[in-house]
PDB file of C-alpha atoms in Angstrom:
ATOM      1  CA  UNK A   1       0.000   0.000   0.000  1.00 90.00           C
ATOM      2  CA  UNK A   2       1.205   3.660  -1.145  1.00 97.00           C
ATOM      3  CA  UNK A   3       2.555   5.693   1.850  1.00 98.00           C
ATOM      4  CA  UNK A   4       4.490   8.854   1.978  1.00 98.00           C
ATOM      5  CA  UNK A   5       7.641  10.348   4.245  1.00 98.00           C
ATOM      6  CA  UNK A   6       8.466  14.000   4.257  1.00 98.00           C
ATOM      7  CA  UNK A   7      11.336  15.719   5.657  1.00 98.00           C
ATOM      8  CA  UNK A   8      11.803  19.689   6.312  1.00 98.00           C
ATOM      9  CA  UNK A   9      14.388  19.575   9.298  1.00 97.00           C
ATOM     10  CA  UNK A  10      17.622  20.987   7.566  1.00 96.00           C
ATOM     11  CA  UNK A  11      17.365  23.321   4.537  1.00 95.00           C
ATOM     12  CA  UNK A  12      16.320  20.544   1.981  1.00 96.00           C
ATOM     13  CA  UNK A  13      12.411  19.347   0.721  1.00 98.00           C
ATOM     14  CA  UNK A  14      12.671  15.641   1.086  1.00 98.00           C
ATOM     15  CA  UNK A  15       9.297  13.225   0.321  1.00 98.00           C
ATOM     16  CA  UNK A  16       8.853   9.945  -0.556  1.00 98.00           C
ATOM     17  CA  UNK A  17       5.888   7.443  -1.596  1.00 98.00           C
ATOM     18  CA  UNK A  18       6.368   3.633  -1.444  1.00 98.00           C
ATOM     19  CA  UNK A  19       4.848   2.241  -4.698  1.00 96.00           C
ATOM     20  CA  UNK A  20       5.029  -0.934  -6.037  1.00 92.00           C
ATOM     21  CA  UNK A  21       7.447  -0.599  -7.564  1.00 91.00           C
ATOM     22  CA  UNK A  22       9.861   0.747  -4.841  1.00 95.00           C
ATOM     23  CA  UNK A  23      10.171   3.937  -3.105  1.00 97.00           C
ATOM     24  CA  UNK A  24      10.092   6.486  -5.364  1.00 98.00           C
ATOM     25  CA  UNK A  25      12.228   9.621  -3.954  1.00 98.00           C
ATOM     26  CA  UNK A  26      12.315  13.051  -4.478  1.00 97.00           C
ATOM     27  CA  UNK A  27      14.828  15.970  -3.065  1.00 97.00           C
ATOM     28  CA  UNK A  28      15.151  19.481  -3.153  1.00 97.00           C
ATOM     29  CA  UNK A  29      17.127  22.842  -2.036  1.00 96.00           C
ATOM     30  CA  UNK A  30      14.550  24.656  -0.228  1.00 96.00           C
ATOM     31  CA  UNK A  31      16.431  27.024   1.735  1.00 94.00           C
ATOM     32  CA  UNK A  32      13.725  28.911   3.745  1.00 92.00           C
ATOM     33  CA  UNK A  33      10.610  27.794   1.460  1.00 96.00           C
ATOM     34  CA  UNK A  34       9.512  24.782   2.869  1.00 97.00           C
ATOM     35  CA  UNK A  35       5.977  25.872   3.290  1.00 96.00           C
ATOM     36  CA  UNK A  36       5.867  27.553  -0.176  1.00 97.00           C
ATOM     37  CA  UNK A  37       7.395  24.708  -2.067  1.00 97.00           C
ATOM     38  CA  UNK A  38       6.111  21.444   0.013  1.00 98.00           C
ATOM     39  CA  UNK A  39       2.460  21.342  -1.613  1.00 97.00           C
ATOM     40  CA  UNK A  40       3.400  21.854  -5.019  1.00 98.00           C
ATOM     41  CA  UNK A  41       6.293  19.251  -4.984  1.00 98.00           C
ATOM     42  CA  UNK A  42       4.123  16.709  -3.258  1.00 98.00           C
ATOM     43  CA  UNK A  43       1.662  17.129  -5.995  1.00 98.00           C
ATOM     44  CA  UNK A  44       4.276  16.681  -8.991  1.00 98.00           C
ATOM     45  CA  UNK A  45       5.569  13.236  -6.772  1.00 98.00           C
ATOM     46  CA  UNK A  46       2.320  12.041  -6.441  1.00 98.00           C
ATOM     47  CA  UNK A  47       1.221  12.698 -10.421  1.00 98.00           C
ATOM     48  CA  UNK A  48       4.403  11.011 -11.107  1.00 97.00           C
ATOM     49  CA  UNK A  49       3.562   7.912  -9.356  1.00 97.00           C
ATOM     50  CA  UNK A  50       0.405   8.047 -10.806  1.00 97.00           C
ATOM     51  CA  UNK A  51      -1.353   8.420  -7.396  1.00 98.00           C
ATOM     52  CA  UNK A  52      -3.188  10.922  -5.084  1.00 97.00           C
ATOM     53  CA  UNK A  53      -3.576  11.438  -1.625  1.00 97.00           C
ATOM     54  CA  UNK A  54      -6.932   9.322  -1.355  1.00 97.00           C
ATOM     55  CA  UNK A  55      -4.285   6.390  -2.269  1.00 98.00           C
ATOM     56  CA  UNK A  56      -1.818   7.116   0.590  1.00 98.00           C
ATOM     57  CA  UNK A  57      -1.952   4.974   3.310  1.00 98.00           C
ATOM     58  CA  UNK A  58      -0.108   6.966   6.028  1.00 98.00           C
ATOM     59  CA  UNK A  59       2.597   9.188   6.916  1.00 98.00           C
ATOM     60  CA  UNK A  60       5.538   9.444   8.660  1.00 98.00           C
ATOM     61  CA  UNK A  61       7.576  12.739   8.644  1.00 98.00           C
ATOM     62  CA  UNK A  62      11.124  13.676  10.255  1.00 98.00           C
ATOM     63  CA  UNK A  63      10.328  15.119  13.954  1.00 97.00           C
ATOM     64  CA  UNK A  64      13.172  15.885  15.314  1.00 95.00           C
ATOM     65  CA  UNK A  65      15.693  17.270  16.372  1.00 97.00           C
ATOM     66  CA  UNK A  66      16.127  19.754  13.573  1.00 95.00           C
ATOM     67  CA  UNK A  67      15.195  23.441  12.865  1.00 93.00           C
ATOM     68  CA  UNK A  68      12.656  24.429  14.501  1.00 92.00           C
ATOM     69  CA  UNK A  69      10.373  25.833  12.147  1.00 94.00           C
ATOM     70  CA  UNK A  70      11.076  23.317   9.278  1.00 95.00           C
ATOM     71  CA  UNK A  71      10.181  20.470  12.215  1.00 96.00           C
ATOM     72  CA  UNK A  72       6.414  22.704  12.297  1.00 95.00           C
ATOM     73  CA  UNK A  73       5.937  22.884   8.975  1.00 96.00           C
ATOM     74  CA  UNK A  74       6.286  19.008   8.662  1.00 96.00           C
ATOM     75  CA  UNK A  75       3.859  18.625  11.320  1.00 95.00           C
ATOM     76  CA  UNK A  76       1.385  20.546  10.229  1.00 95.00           C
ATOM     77  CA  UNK A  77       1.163  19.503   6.686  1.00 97.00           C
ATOM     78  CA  UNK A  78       1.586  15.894   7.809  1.00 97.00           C
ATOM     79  CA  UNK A  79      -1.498  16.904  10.507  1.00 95.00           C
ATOM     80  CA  UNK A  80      -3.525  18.219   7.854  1.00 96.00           C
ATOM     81  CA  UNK A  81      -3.202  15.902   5.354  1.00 97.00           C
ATOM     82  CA  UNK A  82      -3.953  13.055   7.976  1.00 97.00           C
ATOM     83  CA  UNK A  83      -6.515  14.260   9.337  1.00 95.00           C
ATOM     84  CA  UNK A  84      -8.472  15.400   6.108  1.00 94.00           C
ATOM     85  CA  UNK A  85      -7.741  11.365   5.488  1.00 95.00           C
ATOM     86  CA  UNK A  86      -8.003   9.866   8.802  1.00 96.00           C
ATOM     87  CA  UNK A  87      -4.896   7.907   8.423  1.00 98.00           C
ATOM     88  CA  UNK A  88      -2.527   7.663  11.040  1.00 98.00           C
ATOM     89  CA  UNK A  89       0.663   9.124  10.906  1.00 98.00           C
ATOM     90  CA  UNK A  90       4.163   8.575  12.646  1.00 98.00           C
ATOM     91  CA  UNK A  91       7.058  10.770  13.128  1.00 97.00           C
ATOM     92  CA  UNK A  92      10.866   9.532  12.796  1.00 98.00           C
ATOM     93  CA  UNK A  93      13.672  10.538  14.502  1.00 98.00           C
ATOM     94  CA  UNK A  94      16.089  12.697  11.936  1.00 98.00           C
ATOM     95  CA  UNK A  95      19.085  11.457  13.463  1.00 98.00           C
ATOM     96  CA  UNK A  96      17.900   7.693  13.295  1.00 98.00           C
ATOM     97  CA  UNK A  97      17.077   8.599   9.397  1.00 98.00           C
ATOM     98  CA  UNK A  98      20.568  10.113   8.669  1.00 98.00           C
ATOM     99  CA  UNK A  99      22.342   7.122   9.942  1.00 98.00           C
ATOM    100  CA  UNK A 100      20.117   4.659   8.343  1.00 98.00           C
ATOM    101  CA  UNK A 101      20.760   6.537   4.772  1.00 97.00           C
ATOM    102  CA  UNK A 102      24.565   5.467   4.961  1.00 97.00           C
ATOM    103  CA  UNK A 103      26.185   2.774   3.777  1.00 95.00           C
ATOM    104  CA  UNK A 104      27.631   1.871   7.131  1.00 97.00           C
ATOM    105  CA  UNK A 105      26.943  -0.227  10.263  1.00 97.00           C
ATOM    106  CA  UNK A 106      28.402   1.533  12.792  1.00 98.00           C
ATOM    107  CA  UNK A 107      27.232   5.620  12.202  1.00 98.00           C
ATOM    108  CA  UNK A 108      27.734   8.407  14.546  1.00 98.00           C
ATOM    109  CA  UNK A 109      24.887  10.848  13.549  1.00 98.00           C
ATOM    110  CA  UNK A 110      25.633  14.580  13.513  1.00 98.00           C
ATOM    111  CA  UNK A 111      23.553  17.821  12.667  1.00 98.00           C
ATOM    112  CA  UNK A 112      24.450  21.384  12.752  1.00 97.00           C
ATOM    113  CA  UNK A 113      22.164  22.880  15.755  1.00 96.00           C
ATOM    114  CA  UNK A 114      23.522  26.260  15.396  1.00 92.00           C
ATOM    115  CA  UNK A 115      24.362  28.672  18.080  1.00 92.00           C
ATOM    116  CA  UNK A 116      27.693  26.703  18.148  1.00 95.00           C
ATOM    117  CA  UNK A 117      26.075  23.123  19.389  1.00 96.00           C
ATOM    118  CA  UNK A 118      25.311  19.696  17.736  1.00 97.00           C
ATOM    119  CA  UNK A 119      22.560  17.379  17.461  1.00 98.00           C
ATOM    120  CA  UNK A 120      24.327  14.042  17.836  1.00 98.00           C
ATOM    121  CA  UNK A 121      23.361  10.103  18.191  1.00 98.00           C
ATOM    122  CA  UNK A 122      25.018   6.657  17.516  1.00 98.00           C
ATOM    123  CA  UNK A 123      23.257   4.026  15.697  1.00 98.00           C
ATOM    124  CA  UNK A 124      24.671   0.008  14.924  1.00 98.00           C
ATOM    125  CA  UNK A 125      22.854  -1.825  13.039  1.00 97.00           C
ATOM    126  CA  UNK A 126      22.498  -5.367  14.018  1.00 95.00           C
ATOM    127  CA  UNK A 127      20.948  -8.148  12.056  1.00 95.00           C
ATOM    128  CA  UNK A 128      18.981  -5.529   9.933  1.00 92.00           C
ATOM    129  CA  UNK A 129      17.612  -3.564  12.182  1.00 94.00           C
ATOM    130  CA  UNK A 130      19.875  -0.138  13.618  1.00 96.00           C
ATOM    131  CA  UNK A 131      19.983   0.060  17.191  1.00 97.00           C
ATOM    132  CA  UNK A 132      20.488   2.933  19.465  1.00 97.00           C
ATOM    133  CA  UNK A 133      23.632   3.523  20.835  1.00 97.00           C
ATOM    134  CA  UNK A 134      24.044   6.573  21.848  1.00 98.00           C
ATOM    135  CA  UNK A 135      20.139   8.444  22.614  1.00 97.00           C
ATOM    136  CA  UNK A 136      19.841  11.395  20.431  1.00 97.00           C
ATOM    137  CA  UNK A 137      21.295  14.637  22.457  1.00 96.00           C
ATOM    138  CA  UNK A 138      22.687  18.323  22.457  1.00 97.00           C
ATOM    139  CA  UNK A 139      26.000  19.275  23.137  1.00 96.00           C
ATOM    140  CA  UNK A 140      28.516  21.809  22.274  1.00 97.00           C
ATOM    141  CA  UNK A 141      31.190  19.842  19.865  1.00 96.00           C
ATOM    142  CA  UNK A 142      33.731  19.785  22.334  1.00 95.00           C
ATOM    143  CA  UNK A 143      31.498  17.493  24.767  1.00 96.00           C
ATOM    144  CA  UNK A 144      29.639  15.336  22.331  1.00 97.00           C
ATOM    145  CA  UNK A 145      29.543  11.674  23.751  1.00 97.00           C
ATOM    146  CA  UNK A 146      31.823   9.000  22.760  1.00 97.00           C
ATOM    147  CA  UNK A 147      30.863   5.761  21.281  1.00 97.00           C
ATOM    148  CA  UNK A 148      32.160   2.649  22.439  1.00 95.00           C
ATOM    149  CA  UNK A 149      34.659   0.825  19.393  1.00 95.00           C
ATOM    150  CA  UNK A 150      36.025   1.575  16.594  1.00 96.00           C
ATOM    151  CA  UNK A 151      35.057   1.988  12.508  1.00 97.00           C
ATOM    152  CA  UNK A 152      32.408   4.591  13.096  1.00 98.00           C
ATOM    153  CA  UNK A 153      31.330   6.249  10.152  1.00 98.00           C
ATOM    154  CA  UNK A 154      30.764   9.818  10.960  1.00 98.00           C
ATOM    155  CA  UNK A 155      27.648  11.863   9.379  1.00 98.00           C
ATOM    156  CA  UNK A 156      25.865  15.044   8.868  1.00 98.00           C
ATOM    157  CA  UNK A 157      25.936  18.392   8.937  1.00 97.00           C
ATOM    158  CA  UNK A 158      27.919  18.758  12.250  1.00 98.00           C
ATOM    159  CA  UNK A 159      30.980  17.631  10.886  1.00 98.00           C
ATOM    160  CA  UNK A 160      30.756  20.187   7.919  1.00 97.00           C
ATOM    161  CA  UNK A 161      30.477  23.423  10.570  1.00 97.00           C
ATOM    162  CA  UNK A 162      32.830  21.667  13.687  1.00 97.00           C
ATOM    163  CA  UNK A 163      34.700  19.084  12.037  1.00 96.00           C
ATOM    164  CA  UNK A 164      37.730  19.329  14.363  1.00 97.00           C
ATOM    165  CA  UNK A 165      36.219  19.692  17.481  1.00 97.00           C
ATOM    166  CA  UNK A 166      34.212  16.769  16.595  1.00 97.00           C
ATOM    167  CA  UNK A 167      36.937  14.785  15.340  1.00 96.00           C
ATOM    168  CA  UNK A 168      39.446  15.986  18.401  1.00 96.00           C
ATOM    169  CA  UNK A 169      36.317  14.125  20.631  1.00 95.00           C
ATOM    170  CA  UNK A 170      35.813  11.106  18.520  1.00 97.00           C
ATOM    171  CA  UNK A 171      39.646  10.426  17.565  1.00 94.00           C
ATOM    172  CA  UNK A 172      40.379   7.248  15.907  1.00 95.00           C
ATOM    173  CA  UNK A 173      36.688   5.758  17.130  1.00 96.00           C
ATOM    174  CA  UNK A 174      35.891   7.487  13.583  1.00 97.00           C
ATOM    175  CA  UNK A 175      36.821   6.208  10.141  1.00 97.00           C
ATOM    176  CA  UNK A 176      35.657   7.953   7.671  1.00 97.00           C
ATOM    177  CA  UNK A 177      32.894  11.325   7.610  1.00 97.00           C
ATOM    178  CA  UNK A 178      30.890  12.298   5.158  1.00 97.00           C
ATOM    179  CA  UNK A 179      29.489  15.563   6.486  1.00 97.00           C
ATOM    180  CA  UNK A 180      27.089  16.403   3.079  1.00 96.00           C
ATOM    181  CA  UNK A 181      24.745  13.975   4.458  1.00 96.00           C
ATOM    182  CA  UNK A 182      21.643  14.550   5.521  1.00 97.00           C
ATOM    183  CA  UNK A 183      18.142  13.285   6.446  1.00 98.00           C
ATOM    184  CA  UNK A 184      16.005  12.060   3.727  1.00 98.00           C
ATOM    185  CA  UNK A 185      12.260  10.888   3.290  1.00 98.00           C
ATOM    186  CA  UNK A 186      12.912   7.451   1.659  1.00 98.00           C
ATOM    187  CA  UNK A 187      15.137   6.558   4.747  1.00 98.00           C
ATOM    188  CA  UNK A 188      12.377   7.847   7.387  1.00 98.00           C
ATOM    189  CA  UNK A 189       9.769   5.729   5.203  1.00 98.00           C
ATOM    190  CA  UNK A 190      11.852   2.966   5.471  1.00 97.00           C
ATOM    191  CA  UNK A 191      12.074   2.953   9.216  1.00 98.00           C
ATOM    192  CA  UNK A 192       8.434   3.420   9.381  1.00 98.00           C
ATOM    193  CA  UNK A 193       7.023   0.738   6.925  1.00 97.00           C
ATOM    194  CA  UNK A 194       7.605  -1.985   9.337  1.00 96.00           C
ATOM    195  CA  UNK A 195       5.414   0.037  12.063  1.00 97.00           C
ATOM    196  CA  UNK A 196       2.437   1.071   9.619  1.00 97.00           C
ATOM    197  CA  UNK A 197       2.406  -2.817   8.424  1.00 96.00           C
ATOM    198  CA  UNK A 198       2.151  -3.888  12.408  1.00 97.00           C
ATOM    199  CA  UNK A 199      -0.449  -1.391  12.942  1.00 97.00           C
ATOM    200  CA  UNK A 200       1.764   1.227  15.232  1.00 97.00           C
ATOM    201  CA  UNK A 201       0.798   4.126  13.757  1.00 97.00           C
ATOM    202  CA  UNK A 202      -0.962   6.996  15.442  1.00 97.00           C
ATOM    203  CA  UNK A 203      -3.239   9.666  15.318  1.00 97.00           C
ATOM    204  CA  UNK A 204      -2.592  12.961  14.034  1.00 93.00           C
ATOM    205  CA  UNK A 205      -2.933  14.215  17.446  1.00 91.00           C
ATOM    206  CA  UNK A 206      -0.851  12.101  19.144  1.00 92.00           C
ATOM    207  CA  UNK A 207       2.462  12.901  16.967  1.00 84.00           C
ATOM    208  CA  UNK A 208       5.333  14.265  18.195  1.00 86.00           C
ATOM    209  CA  UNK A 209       8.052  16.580  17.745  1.00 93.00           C
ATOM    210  CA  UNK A 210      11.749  16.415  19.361  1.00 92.00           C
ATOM    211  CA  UNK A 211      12.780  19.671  20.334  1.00 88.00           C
ATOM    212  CA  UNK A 212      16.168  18.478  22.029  1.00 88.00           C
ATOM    213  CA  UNK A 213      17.340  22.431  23.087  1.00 78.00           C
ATOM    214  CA  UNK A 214      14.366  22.514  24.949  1.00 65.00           C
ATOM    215  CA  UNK A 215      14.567  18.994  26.943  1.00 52.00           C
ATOM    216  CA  UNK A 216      10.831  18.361  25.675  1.00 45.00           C
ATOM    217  CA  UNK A 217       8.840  16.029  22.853  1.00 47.00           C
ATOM    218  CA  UNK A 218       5.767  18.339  22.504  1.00 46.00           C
ATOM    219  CA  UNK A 219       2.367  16.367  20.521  1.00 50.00           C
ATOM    220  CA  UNK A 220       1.392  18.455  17.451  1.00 48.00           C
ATOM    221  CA  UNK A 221      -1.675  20.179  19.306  1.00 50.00           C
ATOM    222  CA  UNK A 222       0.803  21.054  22.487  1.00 46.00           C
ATOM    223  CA  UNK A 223       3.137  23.071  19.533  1.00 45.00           C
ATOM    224  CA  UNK A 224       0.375  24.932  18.556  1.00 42.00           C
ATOM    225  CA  UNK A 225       0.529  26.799  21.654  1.00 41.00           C
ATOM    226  CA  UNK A 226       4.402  27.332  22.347  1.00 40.00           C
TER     227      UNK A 226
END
Protein backbone atom coordinates (compact mmCIF):
# COMPACT_ATOMS: atom_id res chain seq x y z
CA UNK A 1 0.00 0.00 0.00
CA UNK A 2 1.20 3.66 -1.14
CA UNK A 3 2.56 5.69 1.85
CA UNK A 4 4.49 8.85 1.98
CA UNK A 5 7.64 10.35 4.24
CA UNK A 6 8.47 14.00 4.26
CA UNK A 7 11.34 15.72 5.66
CA UNK A 8 11.80 19.69 6.31
CA UNK A 9 14.39 19.58 9.30
CA UNK A 10 17.62 20.99 7.57
CA UNK A 11 17.37 23.32 4.54
CA UNK A 12 16.32 20.54 1.98
CA UNK A 13 12.41 19.35 0.72
CA UNK A 14 12.67 15.64 1.09
CA UNK A 15 9.30 13.23 0.32
CA UNK A 16 8.85 9.95 -0.56
CA UNK A 17 5.89 7.44 -1.60
CA UNK A 18 6.37 3.63 -1.44
CA UNK A 19 4.85 2.24 -4.70
CA UNK A 20 5.03 -0.93 -6.04
CA UNK A 21 7.45 -0.60 -7.56
CA UNK A 22 9.86 0.75 -4.84
CA UNK A 23 10.17 3.94 -3.11
CA UNK A 24 10.09 6.49 -5.36
CA UNK A 25 12.23 9.62 -3.95
CA UNK A 26 12.31 13.05 -4.48
CA UNK A 27 14.83 15.97 -3.07
CA UNK A 28 15.15 19.48 -3.15
CA UNK A 29 17.13 22.84 -2.04
CA UNK A 30 14.55 24.66 -0.23
CA UNK A 31 16.43 27.02 1.74
CA UNK A 32 13.73 28.91 3.74
CA UNK A 33 10.61 27.79 1.46
CA UNK A 34 9.51 24.78 2.87
CA UNK A 35 5.98 25.87 3.29
CA UNK A 36 5.87 27.55 -0.18
CA UNK A 37 7.39 24.71 -2.07
CA UNK A 38 6.11 21.44 0.01
CA UNK A 39 2.46 21.34 -1.61
CA UNK A 40 3.40 21.85 -5.02
CA UNK A 41 6.29 19.25 -4.98
CA UNK A 42 4.12 16.71 -3.26
CA UNK A 43 1.66 17.13 -6.00
CA UNK A 44 4.28 16.68 -8.99
CA UNK A 45 5.57 13.24 -6.77
CA UNK A 46 2.32 12.04 -6.44
CA UNK A 47 1.22 12.70 -10.42
CA UNK A 48 4.40 11.01 -11.11
CA UNK A 49 3.56 7.91 -9.36
CA UNK A 50 0.40 8.05 -10.81
CA UNK A 51 -1.35 8.42 -7.40
CA UNK A 52 -3.19 10.92 -5.08
CA UNK A 53 -3.58 11.44 -1.62
CA UNK A 54 -6.93 9.32 -1.35
CA UNK A 55 -4.28 6.39 -2.27
CA UNK A 56 -1.82 7.12 0.59
CA UNK A 57 -1.95 4.97 3.31
CA UNK A 58 -0.11 6.97 6.03
CA UNK A 59 2.60 9.19 6.92
CA UNK A 60 5.54 9.44 8.66
CA UNK A 61 7.58 12.74 8.64
CA UNK A 62 11.12 13.68 10.26
CA UNK A 63 10.33 15.12 13.95
CA UNK A 64 13.17 15.88 15.31
CA UNK A 65 15.69 17.27 16.37
CA UNK A 66 16.13 19.75 13.57
CA UNK A 67 15.19 23.44 12.87
CA UNK A 68 12.66 24.43 14.50
CA UNK A 69 10.37 25.83 12.15
CA UNK A 70 11.08 23.32 9.28
CA UNK A 71 10.18 20.47 12.22
CA UNK A 72 6.41 22.70 12.30
CA UNK A 73 5.94 22.88 8.97
CA UNK A 74 6.29 19.01 8.66
CA UNK A 75 3.86 18.62 11.32
CA UNK A 76 1.39 20.55 10.23
CA UNK A 77 1.16 19.50 6.69
CA UNK A 78 1.59 15.89 7.81
CA UNK A 79 -1.50 16.90 10.51
CA UNK A 80 -3.53 18.22 7.85
CA UNK A 81 -3.20 15.90 5.35
CA UNK A 82 -3.95 13.05 7.98
CA UNK A 83 -6.51 14.26 9.34
CA UNK A 84 -8.47 15.40 6.11
CA UNK A 85 -7.74 11.37 5.49
CA UNK A 86 -8.00 9.87 8.80
CA UNK A 87 -4.90 7.91 8.42
CA UNK A 88 -2.53 7.66 11.04
CA UNK A 89 0.66 9.12 10.91
CA UNK A 90 4.16 8.58 12.65
CA UNK A 91 7.06 10.77 13.13
CA UNK A 92 10.87 9.53 12.80
CA UNK A 93 13.67 10.54 14.50
CA UNK A 94 16.09 12.70 11.94
CA UNK A 95 19.09 11.46 13.46
CA UNK A 96 17.90 7.69 13.30
CA UNK A 97 17.08 8.60 9.40
CA UNK A 98 20.57 10.11 8.67
CA UNK A 99 22.34 7.12 9.94
CA UNK A 100 20.12 4.66 8.34
CA UNK A 101 20.76 6.54 4.77
CA UNK A 102 24.56 5.47 4.96
CA UNK A 103 26.19 2.77 3.78
CA UNK A 104 27.63 1.87 7.13
CA UNK A 105 26.94 -0.23 10.26
CA UNK A 106 28.40 1.53 12.79
CA UNK A 107 27.23 5.62 12.20
CA UNK A 108 27.73 8.41 14.55
CA UNK A 109 24.89 10.85 13.55
CA UNK A 110 25.63 14.58 13.51
CA UNK A 111 23.55 17.82 12.67
CA UNK A 112 24.45 21.38 12.75
CA UNK A 113 22.16 22.88 15.75
CA UNK A 114 23.52 26.26 15.40
CA UNK A 115 24.36 28.67 18.08
CA UNK A 116 27.69 26.70 18.15
CA UNK A 117 26.07 23.12 19.39
CA UNK A 118 25.31 19.70 17.74
CA UNK A 119 22.56 17.38 17.46
CA UNK A 120 24.33 14.04 17.84
CA UNK A 121 23.36 10.10 18.19
CA UNK A 122 25.02 6.66 17.52
CA UNK A 123 23.26 4.03 15.70
CA UNK A 124 24.67 0.01 14.92
CA UNK A 125 22.85 -1.83 13.04
CA UNK A 126 22.50 -5.37 14.02
CA UNK A 127 20.95 -8.15 12.06
CA UNK A 128 18.98 -5.53 9.93
CA UNK A 129 17.61 -3.56 12.18
CA UNK A 130 19.87 -0.14 13.62
CA UNK A 131 19.98 0.06 17.19
CA UNK A 132 20.49 2.93 19.47
CA UNK A 133 23.63 3.52 20.83
CA UNK A 134 24.04 6.57 21.85
CA UNK A 135 20.14 8.44 22.61
CA UNK A 136 19.84 11.40 20.43
CA UNK A 137 21.30 14.64 22.46
CA UNK A 138 22.69 18.32 22.46
CA UNK A 139 26.00 19.27 23.14
CA UNK A 140 28.52 21.81 22.27
CA UNK A 141 31.19 19.84 19.87
CA UNK A 142 33.73 19.78 22.33
CA UNK A 143 31.50 17.49 24.77
CA UNK A 144 29.64 15.34 22.33
CA UNK A 145 29.54 11.67 23.75
CA UNK A 146 31.82 9.00 22.76
CA UNK A 147 30.86 5.76 21.28
CA UNK A 148 32.16 2.65 22.44
CA UNK A 149 34.66 0.82 19.39
CA UNK A 150 36.02 1.58 16.59
CA UNK A 151 35.06 1.99 12.51
CA UNK A 152 32.41 4.59 13.10
CA UNK A 153 31.33 6.25 10.15
CA UNK A 154 30.76 9.82 10.96
CA UNK A 155 27.65 11.86 9.38
CA UNK A 156 25.87 15.04 8.87
CA UNK A 157 25.94 18.39 8.94
CA UNK A 158 27.92 18.76 12.25
CA UNK A 159 30.98 17.63 10.89
CA UNK A 160 30.76 20.19 7.92
CA UNK A 161 30.48 23.42 10.57
CA UNK A 162 32.83 21.67 13.69
CA UNK A 163 34.70 19.08 12.04
CA UNK A 164 37.73 19.33 14.36
CA UNK A 165 36.22 19.69 17.48
CA UNK A 166 34.21 16.77 16.59
CA UNK A 167 36.94 14.79 15.34
CA UNK A 168 39.45 15.99 18.40
CA UNK A 169 36.32 14.12 20.63
CA UNK A 170 35.81 11.11 18.52
CA UNK A 171 39.65 10.43 17.56
CA UNK A 172 40.38 7.25 15.91
CA UNK A 173 36.69 5.76 17.13
CA UNK A 174 35.89 7.49 13.58
CA UNK A 175 36.82 6.21 10.14
CA UNK A 176 35.66 7.95 7.67
CA UNK A 177 32.89 11.32 7.61
CA UNK A 178 30.89 12.30 5.16
CA UNK A 179 29.49 15.56 6.49
CA UNK A 180 27.09 16.40 3.08
CA UNK A 181 24.75 13.98 4.46
CA UNK A 182 21.64 14.55 5.52
CA UNK A 183 18.14 13.28 6.45
CA UNK A 184 16.01 12.06 3.73
CA UNK A 185 12.26 10.89 3.29
CA UNK A 186 12.91 7.45 1.66
CA UNK A 187 15.14 6.56 4.75
CA UNK A 188 12.38 7.85 7.39
CA UNK A 189 9.77 5.73 5.20
CA UNK A 190 11.85 2.97 5.47
CA UNK A 191 12.07 2.95 9.22
CA UNK A 192 8.43 3.42 9.38
CA UNK A 193 7.02 0.74 6.92
CA UNK A 194 7.61 -1.98 9.34
CA UNK A 195 5.41 0.04 12.06
CA UNK A 196 2.44 1.07 9.62
CA UNK A 197 2.41 -2.82 8.42
CA UNK A 198 2.15 -3.89 12.41
CA UNK A 199 -0.45 -1.39 12.94
CA UNK A 200 1.76 1.23 15.23
CA UNK A 201 0.80 4.13 13.76
CA UNK A 202 -0.96 7.00 15.44
CA UNK A 203 -3.24 9.67 15.32
CA UNK A 204 -2.59 12.96 14.03
CA UNK A 205 -2.93 14.21 17.45
CA UNK A 206 -0.85 12.10 19.14
CA UNK A 207 2.46 12.90 16.97
CA UNK A 208 5.33 14.26 18.19
CA UNK A 209 8.05 16.58 17.74
CA UNK A 210 11.75 16.41 19.36
CA UNK A 211 12.78 19.67 20.33
CA UNK A 212 16.17 18.48 22.03
CA UNK A 213 17.34 22.43 23.09
CA UNK A 214 14.37 22.51 24.95
CA UNK A 215 14.57 18.99 26.94
CA UNK A 216 10.83 18.36 25.68
CA UNK A 217 8.84 16.03 22.85
CA UNK A 218 5.77 18.34 22.50
CA UNK A 219 2.37 16.37 20.52
CA UNK A 220 1.39 18.45 17.45
CA UNK A 221 -1.68 20.18 19.31
CA UNK A 222 0.80 21.05 22.49
CA UNK A 223 3.14 23.07 19.53
CA UNK A 224 0.37 24.93 18.56
CA UNK A 225 0.53 26.80 21.65
CA UNK A 226 4.40 27.33 22.35
Amino acid sequence: MPYLALDTSTEHLSLAISTQQGIVTRNWPAGQKHAEMILPCLAALLEECQLTMEDIQGIAFGNGPGSFTGLRIAAGITQGLAFARGIPVLGVSTLAALAAGCDADQVYACLDARMNQVYCAAYRKQDGVWLEEIAPCLCDPDAIPVPSGDNWLAAGSGFAMYGDALKNSLGTRISSIDATRFPLAKDILALALPDFVAGKGLAAHEAELVYLRNKVALKTHERISK
